[in-house]
Short mmCIF file of C-alpha atoms and ligand atoms in Angstrom, two decimals:
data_model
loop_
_atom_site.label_atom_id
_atom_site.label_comp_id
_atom_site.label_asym_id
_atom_site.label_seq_id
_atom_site.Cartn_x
_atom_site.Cartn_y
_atom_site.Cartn_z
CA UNK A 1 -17.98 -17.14 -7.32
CA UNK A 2 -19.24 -13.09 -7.57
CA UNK A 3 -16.84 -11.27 -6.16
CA UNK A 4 -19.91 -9.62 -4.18
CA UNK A 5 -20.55 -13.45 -2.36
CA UNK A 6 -16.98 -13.88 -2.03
CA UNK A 7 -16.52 -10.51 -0.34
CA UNK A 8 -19.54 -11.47 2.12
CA UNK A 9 -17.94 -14.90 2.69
CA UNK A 10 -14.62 -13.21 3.84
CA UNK A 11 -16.25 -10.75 6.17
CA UNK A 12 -18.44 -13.09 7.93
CA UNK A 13 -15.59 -15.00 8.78
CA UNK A 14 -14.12 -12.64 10.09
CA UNK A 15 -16.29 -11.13 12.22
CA UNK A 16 -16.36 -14.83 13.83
CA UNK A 17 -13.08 -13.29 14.59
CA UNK A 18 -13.44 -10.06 15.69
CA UNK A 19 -16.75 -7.46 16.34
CA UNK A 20 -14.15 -4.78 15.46
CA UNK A 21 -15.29 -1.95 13.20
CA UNK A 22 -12.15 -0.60 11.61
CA UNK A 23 -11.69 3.27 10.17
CA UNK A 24 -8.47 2.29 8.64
CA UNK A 25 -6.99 0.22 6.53
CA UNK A 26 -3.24 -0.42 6.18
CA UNK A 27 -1.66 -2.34 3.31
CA UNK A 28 2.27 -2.82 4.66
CA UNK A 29 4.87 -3.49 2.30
CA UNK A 30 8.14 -5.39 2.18
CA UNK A 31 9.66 -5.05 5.48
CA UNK A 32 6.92 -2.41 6.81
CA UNK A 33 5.47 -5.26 9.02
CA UNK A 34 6.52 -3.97 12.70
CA UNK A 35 3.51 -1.68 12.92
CA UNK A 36 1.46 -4.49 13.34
CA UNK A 37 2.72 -6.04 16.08
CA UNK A 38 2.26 -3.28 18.54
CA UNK A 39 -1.95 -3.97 17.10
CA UNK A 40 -1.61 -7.51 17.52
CA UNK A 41 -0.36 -7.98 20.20
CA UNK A 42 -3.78 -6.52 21.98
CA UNK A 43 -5.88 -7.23 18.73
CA UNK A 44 -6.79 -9.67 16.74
CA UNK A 45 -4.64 -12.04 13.76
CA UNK A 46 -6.21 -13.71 11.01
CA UNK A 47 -3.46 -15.11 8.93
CA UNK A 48 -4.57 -14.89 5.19
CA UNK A 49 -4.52 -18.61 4.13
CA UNK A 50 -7.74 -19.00 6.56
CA UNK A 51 -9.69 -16.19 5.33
CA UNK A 52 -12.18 -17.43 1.99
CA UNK A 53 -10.74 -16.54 -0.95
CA UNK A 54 -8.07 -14.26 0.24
CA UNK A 55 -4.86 -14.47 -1.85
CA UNK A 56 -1.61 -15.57 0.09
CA UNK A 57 1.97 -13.72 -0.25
CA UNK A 58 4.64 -16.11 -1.14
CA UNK A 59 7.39 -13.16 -0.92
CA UNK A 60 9.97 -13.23 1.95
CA UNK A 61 8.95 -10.05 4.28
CA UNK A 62 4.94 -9.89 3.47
CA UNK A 63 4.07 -12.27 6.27
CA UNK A 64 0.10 -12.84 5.39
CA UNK A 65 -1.42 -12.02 8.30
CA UNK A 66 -4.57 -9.63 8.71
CA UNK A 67 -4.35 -7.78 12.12
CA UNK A 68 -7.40 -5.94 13.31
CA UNK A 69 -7.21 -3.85 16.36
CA UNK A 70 -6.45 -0.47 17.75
CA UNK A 71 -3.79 2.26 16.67
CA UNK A 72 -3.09 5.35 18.77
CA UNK A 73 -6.75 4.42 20.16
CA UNK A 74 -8.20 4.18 16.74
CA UNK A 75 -9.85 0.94 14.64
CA UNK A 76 -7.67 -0.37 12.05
CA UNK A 77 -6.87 -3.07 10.16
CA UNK A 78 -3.89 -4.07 8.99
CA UNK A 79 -2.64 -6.23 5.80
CA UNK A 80 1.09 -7.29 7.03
CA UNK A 81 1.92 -8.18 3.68
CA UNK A 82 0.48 -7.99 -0.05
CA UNK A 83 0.44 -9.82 -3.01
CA UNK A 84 1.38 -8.77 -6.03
CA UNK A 85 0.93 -8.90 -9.58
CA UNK A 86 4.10 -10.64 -10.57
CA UNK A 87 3.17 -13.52 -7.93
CA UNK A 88 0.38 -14.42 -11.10
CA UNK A 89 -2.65 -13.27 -9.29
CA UNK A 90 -5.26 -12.33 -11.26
CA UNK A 91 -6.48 -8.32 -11.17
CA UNK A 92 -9.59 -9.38 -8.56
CA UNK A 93 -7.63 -11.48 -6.52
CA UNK A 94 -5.03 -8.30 -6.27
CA UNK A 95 -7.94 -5.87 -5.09
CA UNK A 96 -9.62 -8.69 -3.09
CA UNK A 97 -8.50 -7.34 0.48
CA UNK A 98 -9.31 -3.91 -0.41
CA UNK A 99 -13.00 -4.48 -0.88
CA UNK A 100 -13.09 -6.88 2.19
CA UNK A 101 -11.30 -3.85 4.13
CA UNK A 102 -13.76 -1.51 2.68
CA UNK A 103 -17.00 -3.95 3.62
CA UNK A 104 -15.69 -4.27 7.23
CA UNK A 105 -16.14 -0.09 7.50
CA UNK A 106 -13.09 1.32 6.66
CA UNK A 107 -13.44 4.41 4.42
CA UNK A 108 -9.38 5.39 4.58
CA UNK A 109 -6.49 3.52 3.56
CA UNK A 110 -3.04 3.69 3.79
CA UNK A 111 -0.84 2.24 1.63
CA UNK A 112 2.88 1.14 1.87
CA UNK A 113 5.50 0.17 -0.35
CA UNK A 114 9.30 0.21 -0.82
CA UNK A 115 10.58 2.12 -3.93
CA UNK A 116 13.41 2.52 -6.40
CA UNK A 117 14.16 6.33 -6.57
CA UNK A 118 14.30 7.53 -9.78
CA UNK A 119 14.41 12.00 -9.12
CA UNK A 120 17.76 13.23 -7.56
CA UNK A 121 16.17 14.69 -4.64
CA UNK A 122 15.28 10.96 -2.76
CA UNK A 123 18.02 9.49 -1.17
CA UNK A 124 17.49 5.59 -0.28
CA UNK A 125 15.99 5.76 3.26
CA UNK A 126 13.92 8.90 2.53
CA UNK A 127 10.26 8.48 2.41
CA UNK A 128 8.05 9.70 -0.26
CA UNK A 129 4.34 10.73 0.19
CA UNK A 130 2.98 9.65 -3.29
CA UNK A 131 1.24 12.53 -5.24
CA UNK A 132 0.12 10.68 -7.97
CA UNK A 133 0.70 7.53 -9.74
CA UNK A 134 1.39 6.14 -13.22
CA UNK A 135 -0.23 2.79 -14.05
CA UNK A 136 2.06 0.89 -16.39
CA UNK A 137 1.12 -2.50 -15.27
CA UNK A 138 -0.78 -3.08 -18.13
CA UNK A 139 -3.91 -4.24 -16.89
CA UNK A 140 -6.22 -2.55 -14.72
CA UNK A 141 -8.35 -4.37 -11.46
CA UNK A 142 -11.52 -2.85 -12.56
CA UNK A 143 -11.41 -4.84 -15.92
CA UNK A 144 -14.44 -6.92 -16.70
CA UNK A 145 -18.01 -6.51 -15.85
CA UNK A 146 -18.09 -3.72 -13.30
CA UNK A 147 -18.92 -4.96 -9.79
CA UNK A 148 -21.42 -2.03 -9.06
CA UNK A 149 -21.96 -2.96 -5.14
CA UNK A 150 -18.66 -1.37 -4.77
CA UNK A 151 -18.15 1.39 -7.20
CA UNK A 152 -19.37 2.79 -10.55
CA UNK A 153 -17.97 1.81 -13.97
CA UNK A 154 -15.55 5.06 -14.58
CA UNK A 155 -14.61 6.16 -11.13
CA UNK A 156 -12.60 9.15 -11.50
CA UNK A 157 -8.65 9.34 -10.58
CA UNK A 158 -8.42 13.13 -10.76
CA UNK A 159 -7.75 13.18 -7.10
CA UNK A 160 -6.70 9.47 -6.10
CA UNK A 161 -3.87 10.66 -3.38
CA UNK A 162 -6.50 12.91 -1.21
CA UNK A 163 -4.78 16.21 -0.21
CA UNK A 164 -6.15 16.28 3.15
CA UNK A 165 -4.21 12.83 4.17
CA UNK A 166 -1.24 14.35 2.53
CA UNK A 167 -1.19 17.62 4.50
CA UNK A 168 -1.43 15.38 7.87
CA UNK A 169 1.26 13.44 6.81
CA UNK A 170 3.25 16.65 6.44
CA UNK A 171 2.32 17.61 9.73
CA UNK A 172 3.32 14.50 11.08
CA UNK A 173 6.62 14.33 9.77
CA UNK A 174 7.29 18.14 10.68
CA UNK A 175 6.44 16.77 14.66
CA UNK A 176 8.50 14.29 13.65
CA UNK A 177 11.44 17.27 12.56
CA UNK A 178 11.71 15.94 9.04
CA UNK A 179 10.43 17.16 6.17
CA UNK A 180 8.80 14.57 3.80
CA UNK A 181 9.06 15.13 0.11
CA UNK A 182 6.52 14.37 -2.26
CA UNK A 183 6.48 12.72 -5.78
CA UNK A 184 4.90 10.53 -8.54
CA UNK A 185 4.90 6.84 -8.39
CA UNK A 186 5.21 4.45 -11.50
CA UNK A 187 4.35 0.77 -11.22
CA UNK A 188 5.18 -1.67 -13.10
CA UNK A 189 4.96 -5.39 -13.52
CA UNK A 190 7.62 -6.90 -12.28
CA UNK A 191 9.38 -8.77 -11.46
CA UNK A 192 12.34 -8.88 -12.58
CA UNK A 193 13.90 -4.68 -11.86
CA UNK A 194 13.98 -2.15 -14.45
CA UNK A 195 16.55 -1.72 -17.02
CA UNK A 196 18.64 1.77 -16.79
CA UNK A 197 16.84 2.54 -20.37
CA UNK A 198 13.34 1.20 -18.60
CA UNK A 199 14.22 4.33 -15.37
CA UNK A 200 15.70 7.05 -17.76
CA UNK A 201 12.17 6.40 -20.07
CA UNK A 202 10.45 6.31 -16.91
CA UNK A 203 12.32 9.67 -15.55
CA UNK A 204 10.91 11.76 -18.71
CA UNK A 205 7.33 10.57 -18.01
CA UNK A 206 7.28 11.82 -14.91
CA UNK A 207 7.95 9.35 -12.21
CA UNK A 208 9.94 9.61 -9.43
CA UNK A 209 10.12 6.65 -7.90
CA UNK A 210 9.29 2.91 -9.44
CA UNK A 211 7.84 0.08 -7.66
CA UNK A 212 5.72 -3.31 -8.40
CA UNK A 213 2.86 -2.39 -5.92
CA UNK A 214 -0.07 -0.08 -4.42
CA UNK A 215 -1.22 0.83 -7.86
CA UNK A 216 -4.08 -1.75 -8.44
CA UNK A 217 -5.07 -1.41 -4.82
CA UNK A 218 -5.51 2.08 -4.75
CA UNK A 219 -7.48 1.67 -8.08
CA UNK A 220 -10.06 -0.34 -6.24
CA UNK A 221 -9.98 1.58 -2.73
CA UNK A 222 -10.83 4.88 -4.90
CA UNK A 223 -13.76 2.75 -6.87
CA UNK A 224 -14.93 1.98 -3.57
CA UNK A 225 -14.97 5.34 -2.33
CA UNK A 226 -12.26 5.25 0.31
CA UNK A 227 -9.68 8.11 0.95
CA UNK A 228 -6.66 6.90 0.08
CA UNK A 229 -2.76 7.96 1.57
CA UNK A 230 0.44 6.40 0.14
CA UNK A 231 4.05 6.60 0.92
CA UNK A 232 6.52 4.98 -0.34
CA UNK A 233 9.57 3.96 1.46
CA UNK A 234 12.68 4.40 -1.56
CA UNK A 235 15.00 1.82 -0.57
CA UNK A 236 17.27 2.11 -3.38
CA UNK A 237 18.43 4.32 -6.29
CA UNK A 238 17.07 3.03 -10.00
CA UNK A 239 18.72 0.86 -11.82
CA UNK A 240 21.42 2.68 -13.41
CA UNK A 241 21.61 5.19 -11.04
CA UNK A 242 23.75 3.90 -8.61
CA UNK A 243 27.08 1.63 -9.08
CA UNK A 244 25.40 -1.18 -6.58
CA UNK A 245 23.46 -4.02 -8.50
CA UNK A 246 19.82 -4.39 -7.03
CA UNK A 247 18.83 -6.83 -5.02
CA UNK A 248 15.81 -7.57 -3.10
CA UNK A 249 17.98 -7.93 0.26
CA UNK A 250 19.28 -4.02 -0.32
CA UNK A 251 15.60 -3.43 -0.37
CA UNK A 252 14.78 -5.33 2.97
CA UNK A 253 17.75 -4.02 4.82
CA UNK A 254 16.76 -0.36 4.06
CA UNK A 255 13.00 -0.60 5.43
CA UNK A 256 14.07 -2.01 8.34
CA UNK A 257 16.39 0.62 9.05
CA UNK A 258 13.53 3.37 8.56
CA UNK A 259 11.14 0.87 10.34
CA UNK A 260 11.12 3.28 13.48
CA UNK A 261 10.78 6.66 11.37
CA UNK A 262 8.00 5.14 9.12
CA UNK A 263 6.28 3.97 11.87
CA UNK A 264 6.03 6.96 13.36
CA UNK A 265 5.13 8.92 10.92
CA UNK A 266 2.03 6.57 10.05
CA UNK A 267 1.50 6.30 13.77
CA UNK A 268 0.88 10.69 13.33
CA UNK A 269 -1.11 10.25 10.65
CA UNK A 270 -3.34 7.73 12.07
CA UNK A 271 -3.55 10.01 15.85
CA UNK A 272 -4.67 13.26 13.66
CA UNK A 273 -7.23 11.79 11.05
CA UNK A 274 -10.32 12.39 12.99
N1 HPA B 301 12.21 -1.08 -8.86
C1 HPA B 301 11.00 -1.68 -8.72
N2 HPA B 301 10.50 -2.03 -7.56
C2 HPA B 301 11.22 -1.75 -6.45
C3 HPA B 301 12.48 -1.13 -6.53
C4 HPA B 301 13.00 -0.78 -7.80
O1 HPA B 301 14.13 -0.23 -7.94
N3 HPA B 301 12.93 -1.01 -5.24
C5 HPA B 301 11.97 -1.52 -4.44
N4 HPA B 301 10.93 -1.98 -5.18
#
């Protein structure tokens, strides 16, 4: 099926749903989920497997559910859980939600994802506001003929991370009375982790933290013309950087512990974008 029908199918079924017009769009990673509950609970929750088309997490900690409803008395909707790459999707299944988010009226999104840390100055815990990205996925969502009801063919990436979302996210986490650093964010496949040779390579091109995530999705939100935020929460150091062996558990157990403080710091973000 065009992706523009299939995007049409998706949204009328959920307006069945729902008449709400969401602003924002939140993709929440591994263990980032609890934001959405607050929504839901007074919202609405569309789990993923009934929504045409729309590709189902089989990770533990991305639950699948779509939540649309209202955050610090704004629209939103919320993707408590993504799919990703390494789950065999193909790139327009990946970048599916994005443009169903996008048709239902969002025009910002926020994305979430946990993080190895790669530069000295991120500590696991910290969170990173993303700056830029590398793409070393080897593929790219926007592959193939170019679906020009959403975007044009070469949409520029000169800007992806818009600075205006960025200095609110400051702000936030200054009311917050941290300071949040910044950095560049390298994806790649997945899944298996990184070798130390893969992080040290990956350290002299510039990243500072490596995930699996956020990259194709922010390709398509851009295409489609939204703002886009993203912060990244780093749960653990690189491989080779630390004497602990990773694990996928080390990465859970450290986003729930920053749960509250990431949280709120979206929470800010959300209250001052008007
Ligand atoms: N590498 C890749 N993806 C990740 C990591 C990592 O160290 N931590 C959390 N997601």
């Amino acid at each position: 099926m065009r992706t523009v029908a299939a995007v049409a199918g998706a949204l009328s079924y959920i307006r069945k749903h729902t008449r709400e017009k969401p602003q924002i769009a939140l993709i929440l990673g591994s263990g980032l989920g609890a934001l959405a509950e607050r929504v839901a609970a007074a919202g609405c929750s569309i789990p993923y497997k009934s929504i045409p088309r729309f590709p189902v997490s089989t990770i533990p900690g991305h639950s699948g559910v779509l939540v649309l409803g209202r955050l610090e008395d704004r629209p939103v909707v919320i993707m408590q859980g993504r799919c990703h790459y390494y789950e065999g999707y193909g790139p327009g299944d990946l970048v599916f939600p994005v443009r169903v988010m996008s048709a239902l009226g969002a025009g910002t999104l926020i994305v979430t994802n946990s993080a190895g840390g790669i530069a000295d100055r991120f500590r696991t815990g910290d969170l990173m506001l993303i700056s830029d990205h590398l793409n070393l996925m080897g593929m790219n969502p926007l592959r193939g003929p170019n679906a020009a009801d959403f975007g044009e063919r070469f949409p520029d990436m000169s800007a992806a991370y818009d600075a205006g979302l960025r200095a609110l996210a400051k702000r936030s986490a200054r009311l917050l009375g941290f300071r949040l650093k910044s950095g560049v964010y390298a994806a790649m496949p997945g899944p298996s982790y990184e070798t130390p040779a893969e992080i040290r390579m990956l350290g002299r091109l510039g990243a500072d933290a490596v995930g699996m995530s956020t990259v194709p999705e922010v390709i398509a939100a851009r295409h489609a013309g939204m703002r886009v935020l993203g912060i990244s929460c780093i749960t653990n150091r690189a491989a080779g950087l630390a004497k602990t062996v990773l694990s996928h558990t080390e990465v859970l157990e450290t986003t729930r512990r920053v749960a509250a403080r990431f949280s709120a710091l979206v929470r800010g973000v959300v209250r001052m974008s008007r």
